[in-house]
mmCIF file of C-alpha atoms in Angstrom:
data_model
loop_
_atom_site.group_PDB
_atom_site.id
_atom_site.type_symbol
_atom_site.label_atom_id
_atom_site.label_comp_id
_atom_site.label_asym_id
_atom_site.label_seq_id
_atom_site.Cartn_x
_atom_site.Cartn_y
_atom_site.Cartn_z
ATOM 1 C CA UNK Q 343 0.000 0.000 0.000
ATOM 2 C CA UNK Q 344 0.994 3.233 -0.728
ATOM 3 C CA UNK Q 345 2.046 5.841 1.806
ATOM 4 C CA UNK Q 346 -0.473 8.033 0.472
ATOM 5 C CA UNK Q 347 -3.157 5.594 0.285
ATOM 6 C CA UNK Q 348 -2.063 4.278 4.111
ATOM 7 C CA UNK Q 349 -2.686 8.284 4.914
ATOM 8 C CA UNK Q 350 -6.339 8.123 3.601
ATOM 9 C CA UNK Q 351 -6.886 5.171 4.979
ATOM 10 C CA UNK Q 352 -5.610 6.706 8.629
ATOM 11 C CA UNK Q 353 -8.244 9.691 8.026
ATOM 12 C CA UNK Q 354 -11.116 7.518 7.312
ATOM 13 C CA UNK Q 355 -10.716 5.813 10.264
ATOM 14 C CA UNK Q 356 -10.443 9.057 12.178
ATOM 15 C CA UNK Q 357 -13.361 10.209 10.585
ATOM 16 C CA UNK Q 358 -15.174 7.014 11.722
ATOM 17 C CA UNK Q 359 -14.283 7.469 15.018
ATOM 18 C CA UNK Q 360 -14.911 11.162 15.852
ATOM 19 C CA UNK Q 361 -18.227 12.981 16.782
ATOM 20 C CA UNK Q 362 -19.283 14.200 13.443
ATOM 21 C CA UNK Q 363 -18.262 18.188 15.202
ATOM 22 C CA UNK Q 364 -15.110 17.667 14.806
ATOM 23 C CA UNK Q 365 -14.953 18.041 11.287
ATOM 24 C CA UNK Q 366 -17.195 21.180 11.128
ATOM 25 C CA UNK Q 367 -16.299 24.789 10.871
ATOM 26 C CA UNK Q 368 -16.351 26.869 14.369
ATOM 27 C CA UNK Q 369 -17.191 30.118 12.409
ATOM 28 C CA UNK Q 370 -17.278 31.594 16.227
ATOM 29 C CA UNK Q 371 -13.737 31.801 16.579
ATOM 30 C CA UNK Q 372 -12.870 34.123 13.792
ATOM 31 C CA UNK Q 373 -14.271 36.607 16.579
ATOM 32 C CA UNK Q 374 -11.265 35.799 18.355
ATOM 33 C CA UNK Q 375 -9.389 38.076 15.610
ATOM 34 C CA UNK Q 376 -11.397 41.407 17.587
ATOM 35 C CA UNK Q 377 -10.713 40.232 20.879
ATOM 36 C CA UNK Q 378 -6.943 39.941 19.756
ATOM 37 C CA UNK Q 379 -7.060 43.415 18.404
ATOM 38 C CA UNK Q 380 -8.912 44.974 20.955
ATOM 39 C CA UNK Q 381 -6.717 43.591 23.432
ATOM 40 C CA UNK Q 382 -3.068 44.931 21.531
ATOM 41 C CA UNK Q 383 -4.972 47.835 20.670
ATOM 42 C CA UNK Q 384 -5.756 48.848 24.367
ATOM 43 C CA UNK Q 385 -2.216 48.011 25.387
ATOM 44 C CA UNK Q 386 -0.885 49.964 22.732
ATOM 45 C CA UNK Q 387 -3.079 53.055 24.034
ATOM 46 C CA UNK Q 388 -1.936 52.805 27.701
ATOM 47 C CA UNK Q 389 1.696 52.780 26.224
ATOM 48 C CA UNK Q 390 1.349 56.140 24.357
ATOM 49 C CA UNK Q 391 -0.667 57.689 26.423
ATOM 50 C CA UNK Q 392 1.444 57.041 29.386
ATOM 51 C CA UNK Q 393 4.564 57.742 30.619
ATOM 52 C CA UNK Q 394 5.313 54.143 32.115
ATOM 53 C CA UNK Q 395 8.399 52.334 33.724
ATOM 54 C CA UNK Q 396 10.389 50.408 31.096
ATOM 55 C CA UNK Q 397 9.437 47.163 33.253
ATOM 56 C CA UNK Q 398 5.886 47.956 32.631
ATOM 57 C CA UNK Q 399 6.581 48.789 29.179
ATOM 58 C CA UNK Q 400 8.270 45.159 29.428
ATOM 59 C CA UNK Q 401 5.176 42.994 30.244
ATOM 60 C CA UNK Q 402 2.536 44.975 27.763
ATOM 61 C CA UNK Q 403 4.856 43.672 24.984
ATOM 62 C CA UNK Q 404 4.790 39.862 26.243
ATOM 63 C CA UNK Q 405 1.189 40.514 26.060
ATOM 64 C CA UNK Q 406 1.300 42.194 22.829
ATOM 65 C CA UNK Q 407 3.892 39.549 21.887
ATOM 66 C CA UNK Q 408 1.723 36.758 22.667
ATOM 67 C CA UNK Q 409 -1.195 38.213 20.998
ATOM 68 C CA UNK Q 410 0.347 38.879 17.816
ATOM 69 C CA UNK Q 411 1.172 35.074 17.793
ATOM 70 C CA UNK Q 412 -2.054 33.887 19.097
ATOM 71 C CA UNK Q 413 -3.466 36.225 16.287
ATOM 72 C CA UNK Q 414 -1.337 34.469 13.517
ATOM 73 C CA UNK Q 415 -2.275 31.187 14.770
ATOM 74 C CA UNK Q 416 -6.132 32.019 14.105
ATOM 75 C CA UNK Q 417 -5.078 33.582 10.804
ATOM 76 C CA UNK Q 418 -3.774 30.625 9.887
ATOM 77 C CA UNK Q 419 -7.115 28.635 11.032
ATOM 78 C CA UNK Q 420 -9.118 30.699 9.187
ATOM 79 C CA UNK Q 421 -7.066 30.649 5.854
ATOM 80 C CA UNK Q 422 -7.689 26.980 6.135
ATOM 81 C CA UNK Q 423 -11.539 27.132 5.987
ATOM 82 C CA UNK Q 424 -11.343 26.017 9.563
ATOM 83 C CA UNK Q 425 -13.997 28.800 11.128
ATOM 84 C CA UNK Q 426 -15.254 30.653 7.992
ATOM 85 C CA UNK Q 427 -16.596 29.131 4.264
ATOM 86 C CA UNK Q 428 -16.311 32.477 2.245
ATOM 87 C CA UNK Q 429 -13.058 32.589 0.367
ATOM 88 C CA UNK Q 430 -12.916 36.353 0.433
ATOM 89 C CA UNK Q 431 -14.429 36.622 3.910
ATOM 90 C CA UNK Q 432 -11.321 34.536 4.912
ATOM 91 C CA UNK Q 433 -9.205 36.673 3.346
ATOM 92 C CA UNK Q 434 -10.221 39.714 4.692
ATOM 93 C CA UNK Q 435 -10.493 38.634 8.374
ATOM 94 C CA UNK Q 436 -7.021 37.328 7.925
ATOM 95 C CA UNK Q 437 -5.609 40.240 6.957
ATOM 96 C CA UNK Q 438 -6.177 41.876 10.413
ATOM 97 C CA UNK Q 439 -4.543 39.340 11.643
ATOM 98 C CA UNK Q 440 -0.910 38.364 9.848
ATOM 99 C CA UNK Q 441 -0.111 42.061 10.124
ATOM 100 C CA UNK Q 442 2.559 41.149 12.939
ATOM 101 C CA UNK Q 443 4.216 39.155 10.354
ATOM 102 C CA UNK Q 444 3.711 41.140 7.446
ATOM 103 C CA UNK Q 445 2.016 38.460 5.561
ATOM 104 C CA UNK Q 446 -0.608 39.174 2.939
ATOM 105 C CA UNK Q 447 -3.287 36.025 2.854
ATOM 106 C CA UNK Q 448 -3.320 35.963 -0.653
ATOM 107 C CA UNK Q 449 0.717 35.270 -0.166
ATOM 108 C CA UNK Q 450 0.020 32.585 2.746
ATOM 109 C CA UNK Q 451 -3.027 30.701 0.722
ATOM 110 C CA UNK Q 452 0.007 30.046 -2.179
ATOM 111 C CA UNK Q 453 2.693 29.546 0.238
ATOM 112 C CA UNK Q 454 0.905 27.692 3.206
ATOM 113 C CA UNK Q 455 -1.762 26.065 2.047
ATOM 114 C CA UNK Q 456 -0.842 25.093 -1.604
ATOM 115 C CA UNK Q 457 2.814 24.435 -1.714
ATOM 116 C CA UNK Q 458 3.577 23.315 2.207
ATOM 117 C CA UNK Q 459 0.610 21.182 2.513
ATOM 118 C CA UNK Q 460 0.649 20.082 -1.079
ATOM 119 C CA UNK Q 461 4.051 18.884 -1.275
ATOM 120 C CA UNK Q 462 5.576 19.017 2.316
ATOM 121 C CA UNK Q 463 9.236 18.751 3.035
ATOM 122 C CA UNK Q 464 9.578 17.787 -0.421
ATOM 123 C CA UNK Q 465 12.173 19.939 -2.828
ATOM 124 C CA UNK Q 466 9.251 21.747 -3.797
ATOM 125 C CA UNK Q 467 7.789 22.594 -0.356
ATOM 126 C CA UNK Q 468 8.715 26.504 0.738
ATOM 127 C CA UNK Q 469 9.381 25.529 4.145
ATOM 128 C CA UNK Q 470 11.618 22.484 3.733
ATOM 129 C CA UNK Q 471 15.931 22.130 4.374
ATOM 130 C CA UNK Q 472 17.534 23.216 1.057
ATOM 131 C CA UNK Q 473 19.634 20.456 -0.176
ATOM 132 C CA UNK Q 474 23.387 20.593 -0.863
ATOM 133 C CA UNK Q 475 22.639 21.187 -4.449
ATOM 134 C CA UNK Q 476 20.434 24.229 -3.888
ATOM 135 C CA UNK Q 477 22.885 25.687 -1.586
ATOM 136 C CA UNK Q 478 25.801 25.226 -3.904
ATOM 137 C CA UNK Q 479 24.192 27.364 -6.817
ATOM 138 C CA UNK Q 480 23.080 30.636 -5.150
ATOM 139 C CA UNK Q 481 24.835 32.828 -2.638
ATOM 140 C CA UNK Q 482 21.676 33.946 -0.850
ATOM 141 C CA UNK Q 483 21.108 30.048 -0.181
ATOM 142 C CA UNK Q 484 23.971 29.518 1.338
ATOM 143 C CA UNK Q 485 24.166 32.947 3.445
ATOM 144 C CA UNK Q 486 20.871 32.110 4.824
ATOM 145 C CA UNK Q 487 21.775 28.404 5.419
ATOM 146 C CA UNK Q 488 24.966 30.136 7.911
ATOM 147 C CA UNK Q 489 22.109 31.638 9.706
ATOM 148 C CA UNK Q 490 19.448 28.643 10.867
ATOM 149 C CA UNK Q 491 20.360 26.855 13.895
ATOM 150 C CA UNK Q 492 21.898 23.521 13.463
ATOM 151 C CA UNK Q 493 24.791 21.807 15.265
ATOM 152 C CA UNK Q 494 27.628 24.580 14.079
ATOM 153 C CA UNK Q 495 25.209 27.647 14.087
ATOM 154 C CA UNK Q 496 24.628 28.362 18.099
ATOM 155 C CA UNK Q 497 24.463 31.939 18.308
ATOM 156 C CA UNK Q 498 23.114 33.016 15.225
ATOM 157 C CA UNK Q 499 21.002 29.908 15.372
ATOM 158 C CA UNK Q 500 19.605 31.529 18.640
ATOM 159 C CA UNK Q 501 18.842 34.847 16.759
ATOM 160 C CA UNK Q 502 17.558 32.806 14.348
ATOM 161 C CA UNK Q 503 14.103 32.600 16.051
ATOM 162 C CA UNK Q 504 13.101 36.143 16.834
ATOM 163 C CA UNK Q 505 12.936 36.967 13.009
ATOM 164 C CA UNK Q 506 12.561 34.567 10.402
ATOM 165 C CA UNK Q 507 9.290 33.893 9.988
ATOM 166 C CA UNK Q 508 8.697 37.424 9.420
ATOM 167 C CA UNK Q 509 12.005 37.653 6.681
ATOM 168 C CA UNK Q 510 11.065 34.570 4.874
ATOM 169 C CA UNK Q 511 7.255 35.572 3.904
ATOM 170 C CA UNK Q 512 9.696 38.844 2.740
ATOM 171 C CA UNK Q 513 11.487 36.798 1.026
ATOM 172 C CA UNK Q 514 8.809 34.796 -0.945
ATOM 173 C CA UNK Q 515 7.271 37.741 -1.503
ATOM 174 C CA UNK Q 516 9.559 39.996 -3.412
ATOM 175 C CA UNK Q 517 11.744 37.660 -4.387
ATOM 176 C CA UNK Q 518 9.731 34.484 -5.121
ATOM 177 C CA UNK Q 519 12.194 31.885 -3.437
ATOM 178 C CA UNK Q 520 13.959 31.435 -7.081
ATOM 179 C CA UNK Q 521 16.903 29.229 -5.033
ATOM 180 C CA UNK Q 522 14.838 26.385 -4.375
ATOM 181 C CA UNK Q 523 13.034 24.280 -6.852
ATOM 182 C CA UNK Q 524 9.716 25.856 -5.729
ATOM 183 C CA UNK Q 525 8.981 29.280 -6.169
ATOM 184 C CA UNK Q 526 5.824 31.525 -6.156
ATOM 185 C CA UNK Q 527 5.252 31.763 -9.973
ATOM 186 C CA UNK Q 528 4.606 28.065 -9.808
ATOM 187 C CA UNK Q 529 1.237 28.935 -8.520
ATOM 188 C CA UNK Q 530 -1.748 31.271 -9.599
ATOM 189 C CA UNK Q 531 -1.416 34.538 -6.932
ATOM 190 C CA UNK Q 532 -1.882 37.713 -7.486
ATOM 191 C CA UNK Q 533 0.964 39.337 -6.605
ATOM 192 C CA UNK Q 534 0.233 42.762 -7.193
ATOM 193 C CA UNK Q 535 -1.956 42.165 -4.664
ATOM 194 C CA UNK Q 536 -0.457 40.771 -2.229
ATOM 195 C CA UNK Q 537 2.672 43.291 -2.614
ATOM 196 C CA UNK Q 538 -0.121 46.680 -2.166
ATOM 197 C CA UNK Q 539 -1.329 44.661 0.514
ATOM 198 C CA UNK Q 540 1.730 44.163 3.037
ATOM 199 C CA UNK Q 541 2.792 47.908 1.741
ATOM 200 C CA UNK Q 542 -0.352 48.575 3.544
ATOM 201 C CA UNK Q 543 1.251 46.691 6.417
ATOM 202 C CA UNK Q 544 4.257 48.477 6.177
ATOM 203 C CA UNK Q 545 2.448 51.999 6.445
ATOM 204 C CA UNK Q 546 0.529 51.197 9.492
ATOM 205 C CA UNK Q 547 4.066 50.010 11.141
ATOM 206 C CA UNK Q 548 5.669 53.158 9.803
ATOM 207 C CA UNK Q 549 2.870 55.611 11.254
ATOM 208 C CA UNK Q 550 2.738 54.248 14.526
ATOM 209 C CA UNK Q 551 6.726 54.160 14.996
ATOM 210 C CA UNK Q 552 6.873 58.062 14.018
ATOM 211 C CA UNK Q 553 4.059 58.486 16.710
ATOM 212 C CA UNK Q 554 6.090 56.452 19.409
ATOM 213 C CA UNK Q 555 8.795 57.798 19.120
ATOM 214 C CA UNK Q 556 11.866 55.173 18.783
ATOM 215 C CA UNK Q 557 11.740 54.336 22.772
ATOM 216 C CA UNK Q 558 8.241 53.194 22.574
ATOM 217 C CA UNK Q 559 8.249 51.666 19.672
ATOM 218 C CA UNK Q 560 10.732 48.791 20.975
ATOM 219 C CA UNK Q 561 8.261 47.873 23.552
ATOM 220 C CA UNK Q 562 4.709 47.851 21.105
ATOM 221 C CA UNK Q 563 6.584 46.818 18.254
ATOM 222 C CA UNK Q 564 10.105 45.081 17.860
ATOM 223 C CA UNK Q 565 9.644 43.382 20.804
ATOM 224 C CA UNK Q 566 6.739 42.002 20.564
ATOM 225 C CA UNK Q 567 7.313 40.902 16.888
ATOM 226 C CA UNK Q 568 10.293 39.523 17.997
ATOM 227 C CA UNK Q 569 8.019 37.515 20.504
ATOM 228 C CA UNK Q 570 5.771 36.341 18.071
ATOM 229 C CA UNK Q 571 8.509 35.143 15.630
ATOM 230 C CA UNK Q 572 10.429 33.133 18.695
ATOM 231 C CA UNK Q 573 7.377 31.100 18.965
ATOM 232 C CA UNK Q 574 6.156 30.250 16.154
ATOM 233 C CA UNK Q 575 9.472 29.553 15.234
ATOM 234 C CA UNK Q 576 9.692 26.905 18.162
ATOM 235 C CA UNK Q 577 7.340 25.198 17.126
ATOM 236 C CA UNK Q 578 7.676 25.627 12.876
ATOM 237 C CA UNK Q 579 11.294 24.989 13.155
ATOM 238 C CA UNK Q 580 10.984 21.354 14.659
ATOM 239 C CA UNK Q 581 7.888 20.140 12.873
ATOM 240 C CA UNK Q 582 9.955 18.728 9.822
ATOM 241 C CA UNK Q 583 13.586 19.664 9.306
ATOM 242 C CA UNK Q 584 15.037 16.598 11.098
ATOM 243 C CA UNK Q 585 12.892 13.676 9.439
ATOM 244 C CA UNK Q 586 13.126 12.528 5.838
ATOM 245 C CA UNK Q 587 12.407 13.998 2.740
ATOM 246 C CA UNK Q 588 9.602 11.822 1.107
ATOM 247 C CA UNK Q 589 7.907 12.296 -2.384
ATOM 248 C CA UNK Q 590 4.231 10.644 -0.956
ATOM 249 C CA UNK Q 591 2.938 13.060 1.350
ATOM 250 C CA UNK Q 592 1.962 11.200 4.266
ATOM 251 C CA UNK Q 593 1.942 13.303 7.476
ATOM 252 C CA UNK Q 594 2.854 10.029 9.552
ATOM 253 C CA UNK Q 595 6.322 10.140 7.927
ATOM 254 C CA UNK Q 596 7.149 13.125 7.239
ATOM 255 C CA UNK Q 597 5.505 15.299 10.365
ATOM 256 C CA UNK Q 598 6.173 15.089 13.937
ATOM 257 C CA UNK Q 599 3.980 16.876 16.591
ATOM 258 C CA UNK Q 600 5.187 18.822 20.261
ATOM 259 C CA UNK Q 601 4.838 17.986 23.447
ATOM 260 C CA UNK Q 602 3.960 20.353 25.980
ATOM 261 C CA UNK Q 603 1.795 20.694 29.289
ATOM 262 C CA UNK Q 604 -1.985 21.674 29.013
ATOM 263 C CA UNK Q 605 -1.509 25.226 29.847
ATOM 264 C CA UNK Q 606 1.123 26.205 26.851
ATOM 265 C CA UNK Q 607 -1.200 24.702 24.680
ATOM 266 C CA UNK Q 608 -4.103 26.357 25.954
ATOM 267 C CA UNK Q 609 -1.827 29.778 25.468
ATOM 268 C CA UNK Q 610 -0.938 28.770 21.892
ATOM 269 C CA UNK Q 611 -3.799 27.580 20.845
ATOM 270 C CA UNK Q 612 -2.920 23.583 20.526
ATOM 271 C CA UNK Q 613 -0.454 24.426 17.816
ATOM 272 C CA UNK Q 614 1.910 21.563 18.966
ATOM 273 C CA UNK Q 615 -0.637 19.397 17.201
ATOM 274 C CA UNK Q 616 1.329 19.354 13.915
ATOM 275 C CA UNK Q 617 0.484 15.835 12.599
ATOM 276 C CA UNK Q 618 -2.994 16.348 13.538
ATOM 277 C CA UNK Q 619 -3.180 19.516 11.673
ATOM 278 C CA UNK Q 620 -1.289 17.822 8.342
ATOM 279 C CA UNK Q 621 -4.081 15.063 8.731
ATOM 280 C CA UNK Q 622 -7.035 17.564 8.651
ATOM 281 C CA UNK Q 623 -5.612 21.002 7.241
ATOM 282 C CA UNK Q 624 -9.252 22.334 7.609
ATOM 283 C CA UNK Q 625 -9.544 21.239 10.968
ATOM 284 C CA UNK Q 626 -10.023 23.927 13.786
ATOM 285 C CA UNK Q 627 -7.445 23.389 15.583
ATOM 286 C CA UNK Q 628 -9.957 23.235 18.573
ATOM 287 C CA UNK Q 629 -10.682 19.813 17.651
ATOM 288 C CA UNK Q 630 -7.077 18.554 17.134
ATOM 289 C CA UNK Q 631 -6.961 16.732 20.909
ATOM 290 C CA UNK Q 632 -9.177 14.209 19.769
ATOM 291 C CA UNK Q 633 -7.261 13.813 16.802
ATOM 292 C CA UNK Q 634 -4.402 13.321 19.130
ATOM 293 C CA UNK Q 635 -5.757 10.983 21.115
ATOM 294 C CA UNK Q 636 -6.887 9.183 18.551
ATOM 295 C CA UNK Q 637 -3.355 8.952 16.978
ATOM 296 C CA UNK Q 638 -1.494 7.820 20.494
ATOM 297 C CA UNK Q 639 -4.439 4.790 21.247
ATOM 298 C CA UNK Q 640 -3.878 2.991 17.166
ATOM 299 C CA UNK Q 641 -1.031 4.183 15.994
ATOM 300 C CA UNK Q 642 1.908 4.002 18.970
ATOM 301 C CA UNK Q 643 4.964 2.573 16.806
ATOM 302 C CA UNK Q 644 3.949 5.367 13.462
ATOM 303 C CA UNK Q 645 2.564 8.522 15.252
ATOM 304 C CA UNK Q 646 5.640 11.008 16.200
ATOM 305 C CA UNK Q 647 5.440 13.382 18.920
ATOM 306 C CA UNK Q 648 8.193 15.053 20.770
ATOM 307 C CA UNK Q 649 8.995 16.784 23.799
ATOM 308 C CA UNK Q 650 9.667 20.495 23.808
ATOM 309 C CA UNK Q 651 13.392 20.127 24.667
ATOM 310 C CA UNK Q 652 13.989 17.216 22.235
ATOM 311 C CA UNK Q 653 13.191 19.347 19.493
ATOM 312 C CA UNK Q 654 15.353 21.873 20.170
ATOM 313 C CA UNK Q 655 17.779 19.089 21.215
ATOM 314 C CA UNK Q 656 17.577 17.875 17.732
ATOM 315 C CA UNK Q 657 17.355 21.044 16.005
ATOM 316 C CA UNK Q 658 20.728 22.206 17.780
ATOM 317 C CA UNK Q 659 22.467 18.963 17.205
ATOM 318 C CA UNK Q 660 21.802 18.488 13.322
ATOM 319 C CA UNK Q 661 22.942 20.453 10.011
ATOM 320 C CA UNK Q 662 20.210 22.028 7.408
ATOM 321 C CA UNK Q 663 20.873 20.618 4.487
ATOM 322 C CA UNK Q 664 19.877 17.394 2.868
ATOM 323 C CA UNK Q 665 22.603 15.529 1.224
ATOM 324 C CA UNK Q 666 20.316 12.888 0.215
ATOM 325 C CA UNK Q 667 16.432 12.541 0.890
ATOM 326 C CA UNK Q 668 17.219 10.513 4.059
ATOM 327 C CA UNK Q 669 20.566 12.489 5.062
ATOM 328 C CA UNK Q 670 21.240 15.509 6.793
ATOM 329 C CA UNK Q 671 24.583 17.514 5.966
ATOM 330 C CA UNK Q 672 26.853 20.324 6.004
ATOM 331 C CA UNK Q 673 28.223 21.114 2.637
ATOM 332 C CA UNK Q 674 31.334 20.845 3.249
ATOM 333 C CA UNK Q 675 31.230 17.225 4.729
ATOM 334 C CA UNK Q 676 30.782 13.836 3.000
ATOM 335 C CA UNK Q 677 27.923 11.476 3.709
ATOM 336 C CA UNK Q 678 30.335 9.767 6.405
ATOM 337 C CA UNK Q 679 29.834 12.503 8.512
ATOM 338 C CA UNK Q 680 26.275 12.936 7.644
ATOM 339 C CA UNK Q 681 22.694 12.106 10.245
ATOM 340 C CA UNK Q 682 20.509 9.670 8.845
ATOM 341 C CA UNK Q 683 17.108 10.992 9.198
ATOM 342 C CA UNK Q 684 15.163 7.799 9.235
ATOM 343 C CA UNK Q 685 17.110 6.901 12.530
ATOM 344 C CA UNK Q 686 15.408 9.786 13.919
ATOM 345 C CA UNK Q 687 11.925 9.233 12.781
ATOM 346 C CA UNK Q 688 12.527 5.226 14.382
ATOM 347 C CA UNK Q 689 13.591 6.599 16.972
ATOM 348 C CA UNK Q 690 10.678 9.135 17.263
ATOM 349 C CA UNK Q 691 8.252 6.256 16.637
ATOM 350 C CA UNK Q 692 9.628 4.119 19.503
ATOM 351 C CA UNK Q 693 9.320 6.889 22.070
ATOM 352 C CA UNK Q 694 13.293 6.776 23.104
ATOM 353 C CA UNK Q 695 14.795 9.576 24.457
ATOM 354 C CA UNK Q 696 17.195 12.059 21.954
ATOM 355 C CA UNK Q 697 19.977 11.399 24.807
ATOM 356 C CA UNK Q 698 19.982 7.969 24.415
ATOM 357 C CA UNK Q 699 19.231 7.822 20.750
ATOM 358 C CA UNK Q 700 21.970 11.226 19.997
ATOM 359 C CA UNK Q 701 25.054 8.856 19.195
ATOM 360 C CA UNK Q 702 23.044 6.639 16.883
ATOM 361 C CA UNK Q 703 21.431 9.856 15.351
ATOM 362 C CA UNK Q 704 24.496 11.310 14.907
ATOM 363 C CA UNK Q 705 26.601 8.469 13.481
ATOM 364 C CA UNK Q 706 24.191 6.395 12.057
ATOM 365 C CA UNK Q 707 26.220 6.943 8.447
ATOM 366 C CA UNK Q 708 29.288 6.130 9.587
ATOM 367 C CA UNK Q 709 31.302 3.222 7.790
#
């Protein structure tokens, strides 16, 4: 059987097996986009219109920080058909919400839900490790390969997180991703659109900054975008890089979900639910628990899931490029030296812990 045919197979069952709700839209949560604005709006006022302490100013922008991602994260719910049926209602709900990011959701309907979910962590997926081939013929590749965490990149790895969601939907954008084997034009957008669009973003951004004053601004805007990059990015950052590239897109071998105690989901929303989501992209991701449970009762030994430290253990301790569809890589290092990706995902499957499983991980290609 085929991996995609196992993967329908998987969602039927689901299907089978969950209260018919599951599956339907929750069209009240798109209201959550107001609440989110009315909340970063408010703390936004009491900034400018107050002359607080900078430890003050401190906590409104973990607040604002939090909301921009929680924001995001409903975006991205919504752009999926999740809470709301209308196309262009979607669209324009969305947009007051990926403004943290600078994201237009005609950009994020090509880049998220056509090309990452259509082809994920293949060559052609946005969002997937370059390979040593891609890096090798363009220098804005490989610069941006020095800059992703990995097992040589620490510090800038670090750094890595506070802006790079943000800098690659730039990137896509203006430049359509032309060093990978995907890029933009591969796909009907707009992109006139989508470009007036996140100029609009850029002139709200621009307004409010000359209004704050630089001070200010760091603490209702840098840092909280900052915020809402570093995590997103801890989860989006450990969701595929370290498992195999496949050409069948089944979630269940090329996904792995977080996890994390009941109360950091409840603040982000359940996105640690990552296979669950691949499974059922239109899925609010309200209903992803069951989905979860689901997963861990039948499928033990195939279903990945991860704790929060692994993945950054992983992350840390691997390169970012793919040498081969099943190897991991620096450029400058021979498949000898390379981590064999499917020793991961085994490992992953049987539950063992990345400390016991890091030397196997690491030297799995080893003559």
């Amino acid at each position: 059987m085929s991996a995609i045919n196992r993967a329908a197979e998987i969602r039927a069952d689901i299907r089978r097996a969950l209260p018919r709700e599951a599956f339907q839209r929750t069209p009240g949560r798109a209201w959550l986009i107001l609440l989110f604005n009315t909340v970063i709006a408010g703390c936004m006022v009491v900034v400018l219109a107050y002359d607080l302490a900078w430890y003050w100013m401190l906590l409104i922008a973990l607040i604002l920080g939090h909301h921009f991602f929680a924001m995001g994260i409903m975006s991205h719910d919504i752009m999926h058909g999740a809470t709301l049926k209308n196309r262009s209602l979607r669209r324009f709900v969305s947009y007051f919400g990926f403004y943290p990011f600078l994201i237009s959701p005609r950009l994020w309907d090509v880049w998220h839900n056509k090309a990452h979910h259509g082809r994920t962590n293949t060559t052609h997926d946005p969002d997937a490790n370059l390979t040593v081939a891609e890096a090798e013929r363009n220098v804005i590749a490989r610069f941006g390969v020095h800059l992703m965490p990995s097992s040589r990149n620490r510090i800038l790895g670090i750094v890595f997180y506070t802006y790079w969601f943000t800098l690659v939907g730039q990137v896509i954008l203006w430049a359509g991703h032309r060093f990978k084997e995907w890029n933009i034009g591969d796909y009907s957008v707009d992109l006139g659109k989508a470009r007036l669009e996140t100029v609009g973003y850029y002139l709200f951004w621009a307004v409010l900054a000359y209004h704050a004053g630089p001070f200010k601004s760091l603490f209702i805007i840098v840092i909280p975008m900052m915020i809402g990059n570093i995590v997103f990015m801890s989860f989006a950052s450990s969701q595929h890089v370290f498992l195999p590239q496949t050409e069948d897109n089944d979630p269940l071998m090329n996904s792995a979900s977080v996890r994390v105690p009941a109360w950091v989901d409840a603040l982000t929303l359940n996105f640690s639910h990552h296979v669950e989501h691949h499974l059922f992209p239109a899925m609010s991701y309200a209903h992803t628990p069951k989905v979860r449970a689901w997963l861990r009762e039948n499928l033990p030994g195939t279903y990945m899931e991860l704790s929060f430290r692994d993945t950054f253990r992983l992350v840390f301790h691997t390169p970012r490029l793919y040498g081969t569809p099943n190897l991991l890589r620096h450029s400058d290092e021979g498949e000898s030296q390379a981590i064999d990706t499917t020793r991961i995902r085994d490992a992953l499957r049987k539950g063992e812990s990345i400390e016991s499983a890091d030397f196997r991980i690491r030297y799995a290609a080893t003559p």
